[in-house]
């Protein structure tokens, strides 16, 4: 009988440790995003519909084919994720490189939303994109494609607080036929951590 209790206790401990190890790093990263603001990553406070547009000056230039900060960065991954949600790119095109494929998809996105179609993600493009941000739940922010066949899910701030402010984490990208989960804890302007 004692041997059986010991095995049950060991199994319970192992199960509990697996849960702690699986949950703790993510929660720690998200809690660090609460109230976190910087000129090196995407963040937001208050209303959602200015969270991307107000970072244009911090980024220092537009995202574009051949522009600085448009290669191997999370901010390019974020933009490519939006293009996937709009069915203008496929999942395999999310690579952090703003090349000709991303430029051409950006032109189609800009035309779809009535903007000047130059293939560059500047202030007007970011501002139009963040107009599509909504609270999906008390902890998740969603960008939904125009034809509702795709979405990008973000966490803003901590996932343990209701409609928190702080750093953005890119969580998942959905398209009508699949989903892609993303890594990293914050959407960085000048480094690649999400792939």
C-alpha positions as a printed NumPy array, in Angstrom:
array([[  0.   ,   0.   ,   0.   ],
       [  2.828,   2.39 ,   0.88 ],
       [  4.542,   1.57 ,  -2.432],
       [  1.337,   2.408,  -4.351],
       [  0.971,   5.797,  -2.576],
       [  4.605,   6.576,  -3.288],
       [  4.103,   5.877,  -7.015],
       [  0.944,   7.993,  -7.093],
       [  2.773,  10.808,  -5.292],
       [  5.705,  10.607,  -7.707],
       [  3.356,  10.638, -10.699],
       [  1.518,  13.653,  -9.266],
       [  4.822,  15.495,  -8.664],
       [  6.051,  14.722, -12.197],
       [  2.77 ,  15.917, -13.682],
       [  2.901,  19.118, -11.65 ],
       [  6.52 ,  19.799, -12.654],
       [  5.684,  19.274, -16.321],
       [  2.887,  21.808, -16.019],
       [  5.135,  24.344, -14.249],
       [  7.93 ,  23.922, -16.792],
       [  5.537,  24.2  , -19.721],
       [  3.672,  27.254, -18.384],
       [  6.17 ,  29.294, -16.39 ],
       [  8.466,  30.627, -19.155],
       [  5.55 ,  31.929, -21.226],
       [  3.813,  33.55 , -18.289],
       [  7.084,  35.1  , -17.125],
       [  7.679,  36.585, -20.584],
       [  4.16 ,  37.926, -20.85 ],
       [  4.191,  39.447, -17.363],
       [  7.414,  41.269, -18.295],
       [  5.526,  42.806, -21.23 ],
       [  3.016,  44.542, -18.942],
       [  3.752,  48.26 , -18.956],
       [  6.867,  47.711, -21.096],
       [  7.541,  50.542, -23.537],
       [ 10.555,  51.102, -25.757],
       [ 11.74 ,  52.469, -29.059],
       [ 13.107,  49.008, -29.905],
       [  9.874,  46.959, -29.953],
       [  6.151,  47.268, -30.717],
       [  4.075,  48.397, -27.753],
       [  0.753,  50.053, -27.075],
       [ -1.474,  51.672, -24.482],
       [ -5.077,  52.82 , -24.431],
       [ -6.88 ,  52.378, -27.736],
       [ -5.552,  49.766, -30.139],
       [ -6.028,  51.716, -33.349],
       [ -2.836,  53.723, -32.94 ],
       [ -0.507,  50.978, -31.723],
       [  1.274,  50.365, -35.058],
       [  1.047,  53.838, -36.584],
       [  2.834,  55.544, -33.717],
       [  5.97 ,  53.408, -34.219],
       [  6.914,  54.72 , -37.65 ],
       [  9.208,  57.398, -36.169],
       [ 10.772,  54.895, -33.746],
       [ 11.53 ,  52.482, -36.578],
       [ 13.31 ,  55.304, -38.391],
       [ 12.14 ,  54.465, -41.905],
       [  9.652,  52.463, -43.93 ],
       [  9.801,  48.719, -44.359],
       [ 10.598,  48.08 , -47.996],
       [ 12.586,  46.012, -50.435],
       [ 16.19 ,  47.167, -49.963],
       [ 15.516,  49.482, -46.981],
       [ 17.34 ,  49.303, -43.654],
       [ 15.619,  47.371, -40.834],
       [ 13.773,  45.331, -43.49 ],
       [ 15.805,  42.159, -43.185],
       [ 15.885,  39.599, -40.357],
       [ 13.532,  41.519, -38.06 ],
       [ 10.388,  40.703, -36.108],
       [  8.665,  43.812, -37.445],
       [  8.92 ,  42.33 , -40.972],
       [  7.541,  39.033, -39.617],
       [  4.617,  40.982, -38.109],
       [  3.907,  42.653, -41.46 ],
       [  4.219,  39.371, -43.367],
       [  1.798,  37.802, -40.865],
       [ -0.75 ,  40.497, -41.706],
       [ -0.268,  39.733, -45.408],
       [ -0.859,  36.022, -44.712],
       [ -4.089,  36.871, -42.866],
       [ -5.136,  38.819, -45.958],
       [ -4.302,  35.801, -48.191],
       [ -1.675,  37.845, -50.033],
       [  1.192,  35.606, -48.816],
       [  1.404,  31.975, -47.743],
       [  2.776,  30.685, -44.433],
       [  6.072,  29.735, -46.088],
       [  6.59 ,  33.401, -47.056],
       [  6.955,  34.446, -43.394],
       [ 10.74 ,  34.668, -43.174],
       [ 11.591,  38.143, -41.826],
       [ 12.946,  39.249, -45.239],
       [ 11.218,  42.119, -47.032],
       [ 11.953,  40.907, -50.559],
       [ 10.123,  41.278, -53.878],
       [  7.359,  38.825, -52.871],
       [  6.553,  40.843, -49.739],
       [  6.776,  44.107, -51.714],
       [  4.292,  42.841, -54.319],
       [  1.896,  41.598, -51.622],
       [  2.21 ,  44.983, -49.87 ],
       [  1.207,  46.764, -53.088],
       [ -1.904,  44.557, -53.317],
       [ -2.687,  45.252, -49.623],
       [ -2.34 ,  49.019, -50.174],
       [ -4.622,  48.858, -53.229],
       [ -7.174,  46.82 , -51.264],
       [ -7.335,  49.537, -48.6  ],
       [ -7.288,  52.539, -50.938],
       [ -3.756,  53.749, -50.214],
       [ -1.041,  54.895, -52.576],
       [  0.492,  51.607, -53.702],
       [  4.263,  52.044, -53.445],
       [  5.096,  48.697, -51.774],
       [  6.588,  50.46 , -48.744],
       [  5.184,  50.04 , -45.232],
       [  5.281,  53.598, -43.943],
       [  3.177,  55.717, -41.62 ],
       [ -0.047,  55.592, -43.681],
       [  0.164,  51.827, -44.198],
       [  0.833,  51.129, -40.495],
       [ -1.981,  53.501, -39.492],
       [ -4.433,  51.768, -41.83 ],
       [ -3.346,  48.331, -40.555],
       [ -3.856,  49.199, -36.903],
       [ -7.376,  50.42 , -37.69 ],
       [ -8.176,  46.683, -38.013],
       [ -6.973,  45.802, -34.491],
       [ -9.682,  44.739, -32.012],
       [ -9.745,  43.067, -28.624],
       [-10.545,  39.417, -29.315],
       [-10.779,  38.676, -25.594],
       [ -9.615,  40.395, -22.426],
       [ -6.04 ,  39.359, -23.216],
       [ -5.79 ,  38.834, -27.001],
       [ -5.684,  41.429, -29.772],
       [ -6.684,  40.401, -33.301],
       [ -5.996,  41.721, -36.767],
       [ -8.583,  40.199, -39.109],
       [ -8.165,  40.182, -42.868],
       [-10.653,  42.177, -44.93 ],
       [-12.483,  39.07 , -46.151],
       [-12.432,  37.348, -42.711],
       [-10.498,  34.323, -43.931],
       [ -7.426,  34.966, -41.814],
       [ -6.251,  36.643, -38.618],
       [ -3.186,  37.484, -36.583],
       [ -3.418,  37.051, -32.81 ],
       [ -1.246,  39.158, -30.512],
       [ -0.858,  39.501, -26.766],
       [ -0.466,  43.108, -25.615],
       [  1.108,  43.402, -22.182],
       [  0.453,  40.556, -19.766],
       [ -1.997,  37.751, -20.507],
       [ -2.93 ,  37.718, -16.82 ],
       [ -4.414,  41.247, -16.954],
       [ -7.54 ,  42.487, -18.731],
       [ -6.835,  44.644, -21.789],
       [ -3.33 ,  45.414, -20.575],
       [ -0.849,  47.901, -22.036],
       [  2.755,  47.209, -22.937],
       [  4.823,  45.201, -25.383],
       [  3.249,  43.169, -28.186],
       [  3.903,  39.448, -28.621],
       [  3.023,  37.833, -31.943],
       [  1.178,  34.633, -30.954],
       [ -0.504,  32.971, -33.976],
       [ -1.255,  33.546, -37.627],
       [ -4.383,  32.017, -39.136],
       [ -5.351,  31.504, -42.741],
       [ -8.43 ,  29.64 , -43.941],
       [ -6.471,  26.396, -44.253],
       [ -4.035,  26.471, -41.337],
       [ -2.373,  28.114, -38.376],
       [  1.219,  29.039, -37.539],
       [  2.346,  29.546, -33.939],
       [  5.091,  32.103, -33.35 ],
       [  7.963,  32.202, -30.846],
       [  9.623,  35.086, -29.049],
       [  8.383,  37.365, -26.32 ],
       [  8.254,  40.772, -28.057],
       [  8.046,  42.06 , -31.632],
       [ 11.511,  43.621, -32.025],
       [ 12.371,  46.327, -34.579],
       [ 15.995,  45.337, -35.155],
       [ 16.292,  41.611, -34.409],
       [ 14.593,  38.344, -35.324],
       [ 13.2  ,  36.333, -32.382],
       [  9.77 ,  35.163, -33.567],
       [ 10.748,  32.41 , -36.032]])
